[in-house]
Each structure stands twice: as C-alpha cells, then as structure tokens.
CSV table of C-alpha atoms in Angstrom, one decimal:
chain,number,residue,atom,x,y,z
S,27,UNK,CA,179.0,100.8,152.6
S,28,UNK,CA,177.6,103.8,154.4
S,29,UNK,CA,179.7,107.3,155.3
S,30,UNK,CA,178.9,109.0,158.5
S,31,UNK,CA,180.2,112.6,159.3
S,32,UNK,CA,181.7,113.0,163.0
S,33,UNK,CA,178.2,113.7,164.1
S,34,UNK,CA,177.5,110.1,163.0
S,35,UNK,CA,174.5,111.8,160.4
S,36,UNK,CA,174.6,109.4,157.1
S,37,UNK,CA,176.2,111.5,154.4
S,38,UNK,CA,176.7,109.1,151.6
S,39,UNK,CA,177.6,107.9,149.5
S,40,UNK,CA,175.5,109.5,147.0
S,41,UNK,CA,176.1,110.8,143.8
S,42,UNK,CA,177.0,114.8,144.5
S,43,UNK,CA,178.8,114.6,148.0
S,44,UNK,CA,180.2,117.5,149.6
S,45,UNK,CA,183.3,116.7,150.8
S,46,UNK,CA,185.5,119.1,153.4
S,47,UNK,CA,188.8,120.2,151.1
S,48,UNK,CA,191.6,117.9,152.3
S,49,UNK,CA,193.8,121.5,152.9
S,50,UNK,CA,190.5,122.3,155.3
S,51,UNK,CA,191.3,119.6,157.4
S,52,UNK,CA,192.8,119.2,160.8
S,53,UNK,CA,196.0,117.0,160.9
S,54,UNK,CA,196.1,113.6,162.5
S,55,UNK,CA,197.6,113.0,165.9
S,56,UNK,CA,200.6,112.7,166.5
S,57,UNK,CA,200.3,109.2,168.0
S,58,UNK,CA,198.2,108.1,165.1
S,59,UNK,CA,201.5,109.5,163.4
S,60,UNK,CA,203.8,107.6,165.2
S,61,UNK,CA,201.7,104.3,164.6
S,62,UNK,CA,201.7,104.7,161.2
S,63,UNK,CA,205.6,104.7,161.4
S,64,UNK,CA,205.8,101.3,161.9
S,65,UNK,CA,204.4,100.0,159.4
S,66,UNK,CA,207.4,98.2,156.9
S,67,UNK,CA,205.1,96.4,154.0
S,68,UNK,CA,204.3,98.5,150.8
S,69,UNK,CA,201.3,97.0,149.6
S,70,UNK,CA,198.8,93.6,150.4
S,71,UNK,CA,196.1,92.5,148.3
S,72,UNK,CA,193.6,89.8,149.6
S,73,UNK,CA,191.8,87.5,146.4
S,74,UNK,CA,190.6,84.8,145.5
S,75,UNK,CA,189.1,85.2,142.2
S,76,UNK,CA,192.4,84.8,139.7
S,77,UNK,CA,190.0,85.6,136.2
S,78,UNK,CA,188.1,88.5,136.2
S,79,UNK,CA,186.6,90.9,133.2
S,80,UNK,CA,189.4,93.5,134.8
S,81,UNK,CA,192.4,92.0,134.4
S,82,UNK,CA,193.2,92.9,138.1
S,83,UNK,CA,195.8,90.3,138.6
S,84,UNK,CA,197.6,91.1,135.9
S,85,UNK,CA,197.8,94.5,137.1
S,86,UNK,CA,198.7,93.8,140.7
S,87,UNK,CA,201.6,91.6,139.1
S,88,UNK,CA,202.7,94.5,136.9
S,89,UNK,CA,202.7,96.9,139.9
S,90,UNK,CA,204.9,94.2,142.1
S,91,UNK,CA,207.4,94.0,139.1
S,92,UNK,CA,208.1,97.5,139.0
S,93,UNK,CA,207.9,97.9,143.2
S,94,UNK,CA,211.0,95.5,142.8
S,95,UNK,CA,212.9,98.4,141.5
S,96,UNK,CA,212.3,100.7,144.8
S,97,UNK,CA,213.1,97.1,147.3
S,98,UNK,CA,209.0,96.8,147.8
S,99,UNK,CA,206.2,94.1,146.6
S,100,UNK,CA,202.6,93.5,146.3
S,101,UNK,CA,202.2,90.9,148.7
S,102,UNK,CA,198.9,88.7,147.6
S,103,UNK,CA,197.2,86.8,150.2
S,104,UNK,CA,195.0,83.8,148.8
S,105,UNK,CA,194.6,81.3,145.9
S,106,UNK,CA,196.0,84.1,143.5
S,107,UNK,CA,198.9,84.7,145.4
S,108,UNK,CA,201.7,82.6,147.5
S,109,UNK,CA,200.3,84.0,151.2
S,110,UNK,CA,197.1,82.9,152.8
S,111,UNK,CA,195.8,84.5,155.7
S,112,UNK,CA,192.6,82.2,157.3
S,113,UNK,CA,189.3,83.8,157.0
S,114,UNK,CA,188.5,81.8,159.5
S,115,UNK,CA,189.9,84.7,161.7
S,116,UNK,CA,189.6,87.8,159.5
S,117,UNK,CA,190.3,89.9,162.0
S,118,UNK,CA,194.0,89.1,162.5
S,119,UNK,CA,194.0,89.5,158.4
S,120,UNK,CA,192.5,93.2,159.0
S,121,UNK,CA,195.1,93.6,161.8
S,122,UNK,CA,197.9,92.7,159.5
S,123,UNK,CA,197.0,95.4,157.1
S,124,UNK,CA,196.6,98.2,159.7
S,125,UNK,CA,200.3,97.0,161.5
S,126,UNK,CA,202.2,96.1,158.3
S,127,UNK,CA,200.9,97.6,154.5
S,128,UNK,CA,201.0,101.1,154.1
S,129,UNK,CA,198.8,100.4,150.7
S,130,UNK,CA,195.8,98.2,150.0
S,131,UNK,CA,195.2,97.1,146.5
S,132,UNK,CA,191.0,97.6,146.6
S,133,UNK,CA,190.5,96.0,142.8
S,134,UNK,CA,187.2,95.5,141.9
S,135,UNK,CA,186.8,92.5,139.3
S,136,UNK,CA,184.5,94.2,136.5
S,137,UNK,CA,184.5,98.1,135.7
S,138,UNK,CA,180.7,98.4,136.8
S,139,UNK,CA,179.5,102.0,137.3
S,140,UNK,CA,179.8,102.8,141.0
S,141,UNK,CA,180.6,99.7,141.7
S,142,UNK,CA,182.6,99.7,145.2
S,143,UNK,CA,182.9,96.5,147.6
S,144,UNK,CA,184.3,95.7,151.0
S,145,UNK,CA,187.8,96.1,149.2
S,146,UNK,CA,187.4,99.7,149.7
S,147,UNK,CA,185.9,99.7,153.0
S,148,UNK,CA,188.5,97.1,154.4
S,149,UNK,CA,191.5,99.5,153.3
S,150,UNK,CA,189.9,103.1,154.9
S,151,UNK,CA,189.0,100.9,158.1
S,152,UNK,CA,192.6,99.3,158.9
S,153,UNK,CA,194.5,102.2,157.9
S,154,UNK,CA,196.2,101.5,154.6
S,155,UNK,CA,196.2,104.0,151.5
S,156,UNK,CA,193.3,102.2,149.0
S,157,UNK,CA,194.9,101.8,145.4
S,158,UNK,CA,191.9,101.8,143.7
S,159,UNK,CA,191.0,99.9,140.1
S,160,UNK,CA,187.5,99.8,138.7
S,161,UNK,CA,184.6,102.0,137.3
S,162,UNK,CA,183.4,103.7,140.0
S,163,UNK,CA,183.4,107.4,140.6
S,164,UNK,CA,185.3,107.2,143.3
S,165,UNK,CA,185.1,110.9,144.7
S,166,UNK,CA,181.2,109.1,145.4
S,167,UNK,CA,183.0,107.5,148.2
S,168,UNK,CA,186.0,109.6,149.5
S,169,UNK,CA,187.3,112.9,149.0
S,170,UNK,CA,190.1,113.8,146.7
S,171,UNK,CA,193.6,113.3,148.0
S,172,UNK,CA,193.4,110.2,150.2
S,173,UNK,CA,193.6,107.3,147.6
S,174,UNK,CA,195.9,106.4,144.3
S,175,UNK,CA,193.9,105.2,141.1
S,176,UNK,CA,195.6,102.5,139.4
S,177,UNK,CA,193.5,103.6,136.5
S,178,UNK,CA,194.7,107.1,136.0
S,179,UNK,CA,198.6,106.2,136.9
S,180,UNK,CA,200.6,104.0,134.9
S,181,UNK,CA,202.4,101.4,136.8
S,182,UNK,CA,205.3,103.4,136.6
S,183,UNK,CA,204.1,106.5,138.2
S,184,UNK,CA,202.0,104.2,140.9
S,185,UNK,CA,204.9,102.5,142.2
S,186,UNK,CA,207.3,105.8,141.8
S,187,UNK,CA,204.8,107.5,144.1
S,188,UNK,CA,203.8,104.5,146.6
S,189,UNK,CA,207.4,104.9,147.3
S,190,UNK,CA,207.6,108.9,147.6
S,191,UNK,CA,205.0,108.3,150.2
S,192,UNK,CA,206.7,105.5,152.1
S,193,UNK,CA,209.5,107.7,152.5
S,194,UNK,CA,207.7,110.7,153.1
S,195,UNK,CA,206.1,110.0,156.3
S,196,UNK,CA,204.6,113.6,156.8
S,197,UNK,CA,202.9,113.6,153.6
S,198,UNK,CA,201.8,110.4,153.7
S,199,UNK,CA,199.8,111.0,157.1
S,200,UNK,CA,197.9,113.7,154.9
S,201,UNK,CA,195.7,110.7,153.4
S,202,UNK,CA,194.8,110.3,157.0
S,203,UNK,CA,193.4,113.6,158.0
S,204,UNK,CA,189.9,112.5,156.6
S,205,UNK,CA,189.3,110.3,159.9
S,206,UNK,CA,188.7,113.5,162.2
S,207,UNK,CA,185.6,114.1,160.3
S,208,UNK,CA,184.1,110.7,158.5
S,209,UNK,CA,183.9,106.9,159.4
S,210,UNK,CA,182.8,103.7,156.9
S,211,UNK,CA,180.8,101.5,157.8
S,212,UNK,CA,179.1,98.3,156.6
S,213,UNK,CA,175.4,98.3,155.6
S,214,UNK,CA,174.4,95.6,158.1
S,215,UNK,CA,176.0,97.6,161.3
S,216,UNK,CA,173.0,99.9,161.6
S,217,UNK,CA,168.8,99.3,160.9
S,218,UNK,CA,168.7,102.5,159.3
S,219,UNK,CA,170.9,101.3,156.6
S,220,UNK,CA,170.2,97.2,156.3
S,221,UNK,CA,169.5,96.5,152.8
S,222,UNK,CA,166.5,94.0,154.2
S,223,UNK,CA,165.2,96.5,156.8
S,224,UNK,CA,165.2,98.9,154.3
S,225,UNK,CA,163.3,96.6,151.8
S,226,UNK,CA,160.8,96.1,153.9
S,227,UNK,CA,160.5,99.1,154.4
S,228,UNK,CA,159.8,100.1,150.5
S,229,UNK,CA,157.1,97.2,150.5
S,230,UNK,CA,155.7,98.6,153.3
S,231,UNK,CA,154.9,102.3,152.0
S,232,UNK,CA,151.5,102.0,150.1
S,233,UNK,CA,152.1,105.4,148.3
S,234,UNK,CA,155.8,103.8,146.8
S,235,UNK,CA,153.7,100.3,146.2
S,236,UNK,CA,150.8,102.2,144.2
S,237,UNK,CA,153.6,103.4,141.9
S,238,UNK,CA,154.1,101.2,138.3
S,239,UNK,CA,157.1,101.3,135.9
S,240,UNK,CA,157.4,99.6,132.8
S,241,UNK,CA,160.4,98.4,131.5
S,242,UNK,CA,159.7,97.1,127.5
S,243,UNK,CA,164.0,95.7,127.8
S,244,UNK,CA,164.4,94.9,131.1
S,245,UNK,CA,168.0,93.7,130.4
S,246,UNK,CA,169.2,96.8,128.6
S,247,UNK,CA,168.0,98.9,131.9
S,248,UNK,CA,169.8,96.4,134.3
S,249,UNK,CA,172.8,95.8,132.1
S,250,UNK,CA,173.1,99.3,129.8
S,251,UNK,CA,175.9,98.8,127.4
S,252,UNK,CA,178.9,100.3,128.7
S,253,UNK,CA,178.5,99.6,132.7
S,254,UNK,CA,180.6,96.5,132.9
C-alpha cells in the first residue's frame, strides 16, 4: 500500500509520518455528505480464512452479538460467513461496501508488527470507516481520528460507538475529511512503487550490491520473538 498527498508526492507509509491534525482539515462536500447518507448496513467483513493466530472470527462474531442490541450486524461475506459476494467480479463487492456498510471490519489474521493488507486499503478506498484488529501501528498508515481499533475498545464500547456514529451523520463525515489531502493506493499501480521494479532496482545499484551483512540466526532476525 502506498500514501500520496494531494500533490500525488509518495508520503508513506513510513515509520514517523506527519500527518495534517484531523481539526486542520477542510470538511467534505456536501454531496460526498449526502452520499454517505444512504448508506443503511453497519458493518461487512469479507474472509475466507475461518482459523487464524488472531482469533478474528471470534471477534467479529462477538462484535455482531452486541450490534444486535442497537438493531445492526456484522455481515460476513465468504466461507466464514452466510453471504458470498463472487470474486469473480470484485468490483461490485467494493461497490457494495461504498453504497451499503458504513464500517469495514479490516482484521488482519496474526498480530505481525506493521503488518497492514488490502483489508485496510479496500475500506479507505470504498468509503467505509476501517475497524481495525492487528499489530500494526496504525498511525503508520492513517492519521488519528478516522478509524476505530477493535484492539483498544472492548466490544461493548465498539459497537456503542459504531452506532453513535451511524446516528450521528455530521460527525461521522469527520472520518472523511482526510480524502481532500491523501489517497491509497496499491503497490503495483505505479513503477515507482512495484515491489519487482523496485527489486531490480536494488540488484541493480553496485554500491547497495558491494554491501555484506551477516546474519549468525537468520530466523530470530526474520521472526524476532514477539512480532506475531
């Protein structure tokens, strides 16, 4: 995933970002307003790995339970859930989210440090509020103000304010105002930021290839105890 600023200059994500203040920023439009007013769904979660080292379905089911109370659900698209949405055509599945679901539940399987997948990127593309639920530090990716962290709220304070903001139109649009000044985009849309280009790249620069490191535990510097 790469963050551009409105000038479309890379700006991150890297590990000190310096994000405008979300009380600095200009509000959305009113017909991006009024758009967001249609939506009716609280929350949609597209999965298809049931087990994972997070106990993320568990969660999710947890967070629908309580929802129940305020006449909302978790819907769950896939073979963890009772919907299915072809990805075959994943754009009508991205459309859903940006007509319907006010919330996307981005839930990463394993609490890996700075560990942040399309799950993220589908949400802040298609216009849903990202619930996020993993190990990242997430402020690496977004400002402050414009997700929910399922870690860091119980399920009852999650719910409690997924449905303040439902309700709340005007202050829901606030976790909005970030998209007059930064856009997300996938690695592979631009050379400047394709993973392979940019190997080739490294390989290329004699001064980079010249350079050796030893490693004497190469598993303990992939896998350090504590990242997953």
């Amino acid at each position: 995933m790469t963050i551009r600023d409105k000038n479309k200059t890379i700006v991150g994500p890297k590990k000190e970002m310096h994000w405008l203040k979300l009380e600095d920023m200009e509000p959305i439009s009113e017909d991006f307003k009024r758009r967001l007013k249609t939506k009716t769904k609280a929350a949609a979660w597209f999965v298809s790995n049931c087990y994972s080292k997070s106990r993320r379905t568990a969660v999710a089911k947890q967070l629908d339970e309580e929802l129940k109370k305020y006449n909302y659900s978790v819907d769950i698209y896939g073979s963890c859930g009772t919907l299915s949405c072809s990805r075959d055509n994943d754009e009508s599945c991205n459309d859903l989210i940006k007509n319907d679901y006010y919330f996307y539940l981005s839930f990463e399987n394993s609490f890996s440090e700075d560990y942040a997948t399309e799950k993220l990127w589908r949400a802040l593309n298609y216009d849903a509020v990202p619930i996020v639920y993993g190990g990242a530090n997430y402020t690496r990716f977004m400002p402050d103000g414009i997700y929910l962290d399922a870690r860091k709220l119980s399920i009852q304070e999650l719910a409690a304010k997924m449905n303040e903001l439902i309700n709340d139109p005007d202050k829901y649009a606030e976790y909005f105002k970030w998209k007059n000044y930064y856009s997300y985009h996938r690695q592979h849309e631009s050379v400047d930021t394709e993973p392979y280009c940019l190997f080739c790249t490294h390989l290329n620069n004699e001064e980079m290839v010249k350079k050796t490191t030893i490693y004497e535990d190469f598993k303990r510097w992939w896998t350090p105890p504590g990242r997953c």
